[in-house]
């Protein structure tokens, strides 16, 4: 995904007050459950032609115009010779697409989001709590651009940008906001978090190791869309390199922690408002490379076994992708105890293409979260994503089965953010294409209908987007009972790799028609219970 090689051509060129004790119960999913299915809606949605030839490398969902429908930003690399962008005549600019609400999207033409750069990540985040999200675009810039044809020469040196949302229209404030300094070069993922619980969302920008002095930078939101580099101030070392990022409160202190893949380091919040590396887990996350591009890339926290703890899934950027699953066995001396259970849960088979991005969502709404990596099976122009379906719990561990033989994987996509773009309660995927001979794909989830619940949180003293809020869904009448837990999420965006998601927690409910919901607001001090919530709706919980 970082360069085209002959090898690529062979592959088609294409919040709980206390953590409940883990139980040893075994719960199996229905043996004859229908498959997870998708329809390719790219052309019908109006996205195929405007993205034709895009060397896509990042993108995000977000409701930038405030109409309640998820819109889409897609970014790409614009630094290659013109011939590499066929069927386009040259580089294709990043694009912003408005969701019309009828299954189609329109191109937004008059916007600074239409740019030429080396885009490698993006998030829509409401950074001034006005109800409309800003757009941060992470560009993998180089210090000096090459002389030569345009727009490639300028695109190489294009720095990351922050676009202010002014009543649904974007204005570039990157130069003066403090979050896009010239010193920030090889940016990849963007983590969104309120590290100090002041109600303003901060930005954690990950740099890769392919620059002289790579670093991960924490930009504190000072208000009025001004940011300050507090990396050193909060105790973070200045040499953290990475590709993706995952953010969640793992040590249960009410402040976000984060994991940076490639460095494979977990950073935990401390009582004095700072961060420290969880060196106790260094051996657990240690990575021995098979070759020069065998890197942990995407990361996602999710409760895989419904015990109220967030587990970790890593996806790997390698032609022999050894994806990893780490189960969270609870706290010991304030440190979450992760254990590698990849083999036990069913993900040990090597995927024969790169798997940069990872999403954990209940794609079939059976009540158990599934794992999607951005590998695919491409045959006769049809793409089928690689999804490991959750098939139940045995001896306290989740079990997964791939929807098709892993050995058939012959294509991959750098990014693939999930979103229910049509509001039917089923999670869809947008796979962002990098290779000539293929194109980006909007895959609409057509799996059999089952009950579901989406939850969003609107903060007042906490951040408006509800980032960091913990949500637990229980069987009706049994709120707070561990054995009745049907799902647990922490709202986050910008996880995985090069992808931005909507600030919504999605729960598949299977056959349940009514549930109880517990919401712990960011910071962990306020809990809101909603009893007797009906299924098949978007529940909005306001502070």
XYZ file of C-alpha atoms in Angstrom:
543
model
C 0.000 0.000 0.000
C 2.992 2.279 0.383
C 4.277 1.518 -3.099
C 3.233 -0.572 -6.064
C 5.368 -3.621 -6.629
C 5.423 -6.618 -8.921
C 4.225 -8.673 -5.992
C 1.139 -6.498 -5.810
C 0.381 -7.226 -9.476
C 0.345 -10.936 -8.720
C -2.387 -10.241 -6.207
C -4.708 -8.613 -8.727
C -3.066 -5.253 -8.133
C -5.816 -4.734 -6.626
C -18.899 2.406 31.550
C -19.118 -0.009 34.157
C -18.495 0.968 37.827
C -16.806 -2.380 38.355
C -15.676 -4.969 35.855
C -17.753 -8.117 36.141
C -15.888 -11.306 36.758
C -15.212 -13.335 33.657
C -17.353 -16.424 33.511
C -16.546 -19.777 31.965
C -19.967 -20.115 30.370
C -20.173 -21.511 26.876
C -22.643 -19.897 24.528
C -22.865 -20.956 20.915
C -24.296 -18.927 18.072
C -27.007 -20.622 15.982
C -25.323 -23.352 13.943
C -27.438 -22.668 10.857
C -27.185 -18.883 11.018
C -27.293 -17.236 7.568
C -24.175 -15.765 6.018
C -23.060 -12.170 6.234
C -23.780 -10.758 2.791
C -23.188 -7.496 0.942
C -24.268 -5.868 -2.308
C -21.832 -3.646 -4.195
C -23.632 -0.307 -4.459
C -20.672 1.800 -5.622
C -21.983 2.628 -9.064
C -25.638 3.026 -8.058
C -24.577 5.326 -5.219
C -22.716 7.603 -7.636
C -19.281 6.906 -6.185
C -17.586 4.835 -8.877
C -16.989 7.477 -11.537
C -15.738 10.361 -9.349
C -13.295 7.995 -7.584
C -12.098 6.193 -10.708
C -8.294 6.090 -10.696
C -7.990 7.274 -7.108
C -4.976 5.766 -5.353
C -6.999 5.722 -2.158
C -5.351 5.547 1.202
C -7.649 7.003 3.833
C -11.194 8.052 4.492
C -13.863 8.809 7.044
C -17.592 8.884 7.662
C -19.160 11.925 9.324
C -22.322 14.016 9.214
C -20.725 17.307 8.174
C -23.964 19.063 7.199
C -25.959 18.047 10.287
C -28.859 16.407 8.468
C -28.541 13.110 10.337
C -27.107 11.161 7.406
C -23.468 9.980 7.274
C -21.380 11.701 4.620
C -18.061 10.473 3.262
C -14.537 11.785 2.747
C -12.048 9.802 0.657
C -8.355 10.680 0.382
C -5.517 9.365 -1.728
C -1.854 9.566 -2.668
C -1.193 11.996 -5.515
C 2.564 11.632 -5.997
C 2.915 8.984 -8.726
C 3.385 9.242 -12.517
C 0.184 10.015 -14.407
C 0.026 6.566 -15.985
C -0.476 4.907 -12.598
C -3.901 6.523 -12.156
C -5.672 4.873 -15.064
C -8.472 5.139 -16.055
C -7.917 8.745 -14.896
C -5.391 10.792 -16.858
C -3.481 11.700 -13.694
C -3.793 12.028 -9.915
C -7.316 12.110 -8.511
C -7.960 14.643 -5.745
C -9.442 13.712 -2.403
C -13.217 13.952 -2.416
C -16.111 14.924 -0.144
C -19.473 13.272 -0.784
C -22.838 14.337 0.664
C -25.320 11.585 1.513
C -28.612 12.418 -0.202
C -30.525 9.922 1.948
C -31.852 7.936 -1.020
C -28.861 5.611 -1.316
C -26.867 8.010 -3.475
C -24.128 10.569 -2.855
C -23.351 13.875 -4.509
C -19.877 15.273 -5.036
C -19.166 18.441 -3.066
C -17.116 20.461 -5.516
C -16.495 23.802 -3.803
C -14.539 22.621 -0.737
C -10.946 22.653 0.564
C -11.440 18.931 1.260
C -10.766 18.494 -2.450
C -6.987 18.478 -2.291
C -3.896 16.816 -3.687
C -1.654 15.267 -1.056
C -0.506 11.960 0.377
C -3.563 11.446 2.549
C -3.185 8.570 5.019
C -5.942 9.132 7.542
C -8.946 11.317 8.321
C -11.569 11.913 10.996
C -14.675 14.038 11.356
C -14.607 15.395 14.928
C -16.610 18.161 16.602
C -13.686 20.092 18.057
C -15.609 23.175 19.182
C -18.803 21.460 20.440
C -21.101 23.332 18.074
C -22.819 20.209 16.758
C -21.032 20.121 13.391
C -17.786 18.142 12.983
C -14.520 19.529 11.728
C -12.456 17.430 9.309
C -8.828 16.610 10.102
C -6.899 15.202 7.141
C -3.576 13.511 7.952
C -1.113 13.864 5.079
C 2.028 11.757 4.852
C 4.195 14.673 3.753
C 7.854 14.731 2.870
C 10.175 17.576 3.838
C 11.073 18.368 0.268
C 8.913 17.798 -2.750
C 10.399 16.621 -6.024
C 10.627 18.981 -8.919
C 8.496 17.895 -11.808
C 4.952 17.669 -13.025
C 2.035 19.051 -11.045
C 0.048 18.383 -8.962
C 2.405 15.601 -7.882
C 5.307 17.861 -6.938
C 3.192 19.972 -4.595
C 1.269 16.995 -3.232
C 4.427 15.418 -1.812
C 5.018 18.366 0.503
C 1.350 18.915 1.462
C 1.048 18.949 5.258
C -1.908 17.779 7.300
C -4.863 20.143 7.362
C -7.701 21.003 9.719
C -10.942 22.159 8.111
C -13.312 24.184 10.277
C -16.985 23.444 9.779
C -18.883 26.693 9.270
C -22.580 25.897 8.896
C -21.851 22.838 6.760
C -19.057 24.390 4.695
C -15.374 23.861 5.374
C -12.668 26.485 5.816
C -8.981 25.556 5.967
C -7.505 26.716 9.311
C -4.499 24.399 9.256
C -1.847 27.133 9.235
C -2.995 28.841 12.412
C -4.667 26.112 14.487
C -1.493 24.594 15.967
C -2.434 20.996 15.092
C -0.802 20.995 11.656
C 2.755 22.240 12.248
C 5.386 22.000 9.537
C 7.343 19.684 11.822
C 4.537 17.117 11.503
C 5.482 15.165 8.415
C 4.764 11.458 7.984
C 1.288 11.490 9.551
C -0.828 8.357 9.403
C -3.759 7.773 11.769
C -5.606 10.338 13.875
C -6.869 9.397 17.330
C -9.642 11.503 18.876
C -9.824 11.687 22.680
C -10.440 14.020 25.608
C -7.307 13.148 27.554
C -7.862 15.731 30.316
C -11.685 15.513 30.542
C -12.182 19.234 29.977
C -15.005 18.634 27.499
C -12.885 19.492 24.451
C -11.663 16.787 22.088
C -7.928 16.517 21.604
C -6.008 14.997 18.692
C -3.394 12.243 18.764
C -1.563 12.171 15.441
C 0.540 9.103 14.644
C 3.692 9.419 12.535
C 5.285 6.430 10.815
C 8.942 5.462 11.189
C 9.855 6.502 7.657
C 11.157 9.927 8.582
C 14.256 11.135 10.410
C 12.644 11.652 13.810
C 9.227 9.987 13.932
C 6.926 10.838 16.804
C 3.364 10.567 17.968
C 2.031 13.998 18.905
C -0.731 14.835 21.372
C -2.367 18.153 20.523
C -4.384 19.633 23.397
C -7.531 21.488 22.427
C -7.237 24.938 24.015
C -10.636 26.083 22.763
C -11.648 28.223 19.773
C -10.038 25.577 17.527
C -6.548 26.294 18.821
C -4.219 23.426 19.729
C -0.955 23.049 21.652
C 1.613 20.250 21.515
C 1.617 18.669 25.006
C 3.432 15.444 24.105
C 6.372 16.071 26.403
C 4.195 17.712 29.052
C 2.119 14.537 29.551
C 5.173 12.287 29.708
C 5.005 10.705 26.271
C 8.362 9.856 24.677
C 9.122 11.669 21.452
C 10.038 8.576 19.453
C 6.710 6.731 19.260
C 6.190 5.691 15.661
C 3.196 3.825 14.352
C 0.600 3.286 11.664
C -2.829 2.943 13.249
C -4.163 3.670 16.716
C -6.864 2.523 19.132
C -8.126 4.579 22.087
C -10.144 3.445 25.137
C -10.181 3.651 28.938
C -8.550 0.336 29.812
C -7.382 0.999 33.389
C -10.827 2.263 34.435
C -9.664 5.628 35.769
C -12.013 7.677 33.601
C -9.285 8.841 31.201
C -8.436 7.397 27.771
C -5.494 5.094 27.160
C -4.170 4.179 23.721
C -2.314 1.510 21.754
C 0.013 2.302 18.827
C 0.621 -0.600 16.419
C 3.999 -1.028 14.719
C 5.667 0.297 17.859
C 3.192 -2.067 19.546
C 3.125 0.034 22.685
C 0.285 0.564 25.129
C 0.144 3.860 27.008
C -1.853 4.159 30.215
C -3.095 7.311 31.927
C -1.669 8.064 35.364
C -3.074 9.730 38.494
C -1.098 12.914 37.837
C -2.723 13.495 34.454
C 0.129 12.064 32.422
C 0.856 8.876 30.497
C 3.289 6.006 30.865
C 4.130 3.041 28.688
C 2.816 -0.269 30.035
C 6.229 -1.907 29.898
C 4.782 -4.847 31.851
C 3.115 -5.910 28.595
C 6.085 -5.420 26.274
C 6.652 -9.163 25.901
C 2.952 -9.780 25.206
C 2.917 -7.351 22.296
C 6.452 -8.072 21.023
C 6.588 -8.524 17.246
C 9.200 -10.410 15.225
C 9.064 -9.391 11.575
C 9.054 -11.949 8.789
C 10.235 -9.401 6.219
C 10.699 -5.683 5.653
C 7.003 -4.803 5.474
C 5.574 -7.191 8.074
C 4.153 -4.594 10.436
C 1.265 -4.443 12.913
C -0.889 -1.774 11.321
C -4.533 -1.516 12.427
C -5.854 -1.749 15.998
C -9.328 -1.955 17.503
C -10.622 -2.326 21.080
C -13.839 -4.309 21.432
C -15.553 -6.615 23.922
C -15.346 -9.901 22.054
C -16.721 -12.218 24.771
C -19.311 -9.970 26.466
C -17.539 -9.804 29.821
C -17.491 -5.987 30.005
C -13.776 -5.727 29.181
C -12.329 -4.354 25.973
C -10.128 -6.789 24.088
C -7.644 -5.901 21.342
C -7.482 -6.982 17.694
C -4.430 -6.189 15.545
C -4.355 -6.385 11.757
C -1.052 -6.786 9.953
C 0.518 -5.062 6.949
C 2.334 -8.058 5.525
C 1.985 -10.390 2.560
C 1.742 -13.151 5.164
C -0.594 -11.375 7.527
C -0.509 -12.897 11.026
C -3.421 -11.020 12.554
C -3.673 -11.116 16.346
C -6.367 -11.253 19.036
C -5.573 -10.364 22.659
C -8.148 -11.093 25.341
C -8.435 -8.708 28.304
C -8.357 -10.697 31.561
C -8.898 -7.736 33.870
C -6.746 -5.381 35.913
C -3.716 -6.271 37.996
C -2.137 -3.392 39.888
C -3.927 -0.990 37.540
C -2.648 -2.665 34.359
C -5.001 -4.529 31.979
C -3.787 -8.077 31.530
C -3.844 -9.006 27.852
C -3.194 -12.526 26.574
C -2.624 -13.644 22.994
C -5.466 -16.035 22.152
C -5.231 -15.846 18.362
C -4.992 -19.603 17.879
C -7.697 -20.478 20.398
C -10.269 -18.103 18.902
C -9.734 -19.112 15.270
C -7.595 -16.408 13.617
C -4.245 -18.202 13.448
C -4.330 -18.997 9.716
C -2.036 -16.656 7.786
C -3.821 -14.395 5.310
C -1.881 -14.331 1.985
C -2.370 -10.576 1.436
C -1.919 -7.486 3.575
C -4.598 -6.694 6.161
C -3.970 -3.025 7.027
C -7.325 -2.124 8.589
C -9.590 -3.836 11.111
C -13.192 -3.261 12.198
C -15.135 -5.088 14.915
C -18.883 -4.862 14.386
C -21.877 -7.165 14.669
C -22.458 -7.444 10.943
C -25.220 -10.056 11.197
C -26.882 -8.562 14.307
C -26.913 -11.906 16.117
C -25.608 -10.284 19.310
C -21.962 -11.273 18.842
C -19.288 -8.946 17.369
C -17.576 -10.078 14.182
C -14.086 -9.154 12.952
C -13.485 -7.643 9.505
C -10.018 -7.082 8.067
C -9.383 -5.171 4.848
C -8.438 -8.226 2.812
C -10.859 -9.481 0.183
C -11.653 -12.067 -2.454
C -11.848 -10.422 -5.886
C -13.286 -12.533 -8.703
C -14.776 -11.267 -11.978
C -14.958 -7.776 -10.571
C -16.887 -8.840 -7.459
C -15.410 -8.162 -4.024
C -16.163 -10.158 -0.885
C -14.575 -8.789 2.308
C -12.831 -11.094 4.762
C -15.030 -11.291 7.842
C -14.567 -13.677 10.726
C -18.034 -14.476 12.035
C -18.469 -14.850 15.799
C -19.788 -18.345 16.515
C -20.144 -18.135 20.285
C -18.226 -18.496 23.545
C -16.426 -21.584 24.766
C -14.520 -21.680 28.063
C -14.773 -17.918 28.333
C -13.184 -17.269 24.924
C -14.890 -16.061 21.749
C -14.711 -18.277 18.692
C -14.598 -17.074 15.092
C -14.893 -18.652 11.671
C -14.010 -16.948 8.360
C -16.930 -16.517 5.979
C -14.838 -18.094 3.202
C -11.458 -19.911 3.048
C -8.709 -17.508 4.071
C -6.392 -18.918 1.394
C -8.647 -17.354 -1.273
C -7.735 -13.806 -0.224
C -6.211 -12.177 -3.314
C -6.795 -8.441 -2.833
C -6.727 -5.842 -0.118
C -7.724 -2.272 0.636
C -5.684 0.140 2.814
C -8.750 1.493 4.621
C -12.310 0.318 5.140
C -14.363 2.333 7.645
C -17.713 0.860 8.678
C -20.987 2.757 8.888
C -24.725 2.197 8.541
C -24.961 4.730 5.731
C -28.579 3.947 4.800
C -29.993 3.710 8.331
C -31.420 0.181 8.038
C -29.689 -1.113 11.178
C -27.065 -3.150 9.345
C -23.403 -2.145 9.293
C -22.006 -1.417 5.828
C -18.401 -1.036 4.620
C -16.596 1.422 2.383
C -13.395 -0.171 1.080
C -10.891 2.383 -0.213
C -8.914 1.133 -3.208
C -5.187 1.590 -3.853
C -4.585 -0.424 -7.045
C -5.043 0.048 -10.767
C -7.546 -2.451 -12.128
C -9.770 -2.194 -9.072
C -11.835 0.587 -7.507
C -13.214 1.696 -4.151
C -16.316 -0.182 -3.044
C -19.439 0.795 -1.142
C -20.727 -2.508 0.218
C -24.295 -2.455 1.525
C -25.019 -5.067 4.181
C -27.853 -7.317 3.014
C -27.670 -9.934 5.775
C -30.943 -11.317 7.136
C -32.796 -8.778 9.280
C -32.428 -9.133 13.044
C -32.998 -6.775 15.941
C -30.491 -4.021 16.598
C -29.913 -0.842 18.577
C -27.701 2.144 17.798
C -26.768 4.537 20.599
C -25.236 7.970 20.395
C -24.372 10.240 23.312
C -24.597 14.029 23.329
C -22.488 15.681 25.992
C -22.895 19.090 27.573
C -20.117 19.404 30.140
C -18.439 16.434 28.456
C -17.582 16.495 24.742
C -20.645 16.802 22.540
C -19.821 13.725 20.439
C -19.792 11.392 23.449
C -16.281 10.152 22.650
C -15.185 7.969 25.568
C -18.703 7.186 26.771
C -19.157 3.533 27.826
C -22.348 1.756 26.880
C -23.649 -1.575 28.099
C -26.818 -3.296 26.925
C -28.585 -5.861 29.125
C -31.553 -8.166 28.897
C -34.664 -6.228 29.873
C -35.173 -6.109 33.631
C -31.638 -7.279 34.413
C -29.537 -4.122 34.156
C -26.176 -4.404 35.875
C -26.162 -8.205 36.034
C -23.024 -9.586 34.327
C -24.765 -12.736 33.112
C -27.374 -10.585 31.321
C -24.870 -8.440 29.427
C -25.663 -8.407 25.703
C -22.906 -6.058 24.588
C -20.413 -3.450 25.738
C -18.876 -0.593 23.753
C -16.865 2.550 24.263
C -17.620 5.222 21.690
C -14.547 6.034 19.651
C -13.563 7.130 16.158
C -10.353 6.943 14.153
C -9.418 3.401 15.171
C -8.003 0.727 12.874
C -5.883 2.217 10.110
C -6.390 5.347 7.982
C -10.124 5.287 8.761
C -12.676 7.436 10.561
C -16.020 6.180 11.851
C -19.268 7.663 13.152
C -19.572 8.259 16.941
C -22.242 5.589 17.309
C -22.277 2.335 19.282
C -23.998 -0.434 17.337
C -25.497 -3.461 19.088
C -26.904 -6.504 17.378
C -29.723 -7.894 19.538
C -30.655 -11.122 17.783
C -34.297 -11.794 18.701
C -34.509 -9.358 21.638
C -37.214 -6.714 21.263
C -36.603 -4.733 24.470
C -33.392 -4.116 26.404
C -31.950 -1.982 29.209
C -29.086 0.410 28.492
C -26.476 1.809 30.871
C -24.393 4.787 29.772
C -21.344 5.964 31.687
C -20.364 9.412 30.466
C -16.749 10.313 29.646
C -14.785 10.709 32.861
C -16.665 7.868 34.532
C -18.498 9.939 37.173
C -22.022 10.031 35.748
C -24.191 7.048 34.839
C -27.503 7.171 32.986
C -29.826 4.170 32.824
C -32.462 3.733 30.135
C -34.943 0.950 30.871
C -37.255 -0.862 28.511
C -35.631 0.466 25.351
C -37.267 -0.798 22.182
C -35.111 -2.426 19.528
C -34.551 -1.235 15.958
C -33.906 2.446 16.590
C -31.254 5.070 17.103
C -31.293 5.911 20.819
C -29.936 9.352 21.657
C -28.784 9.820 25.261
C -28.204 13.433 26.282
C -26.180 14.455 29.317
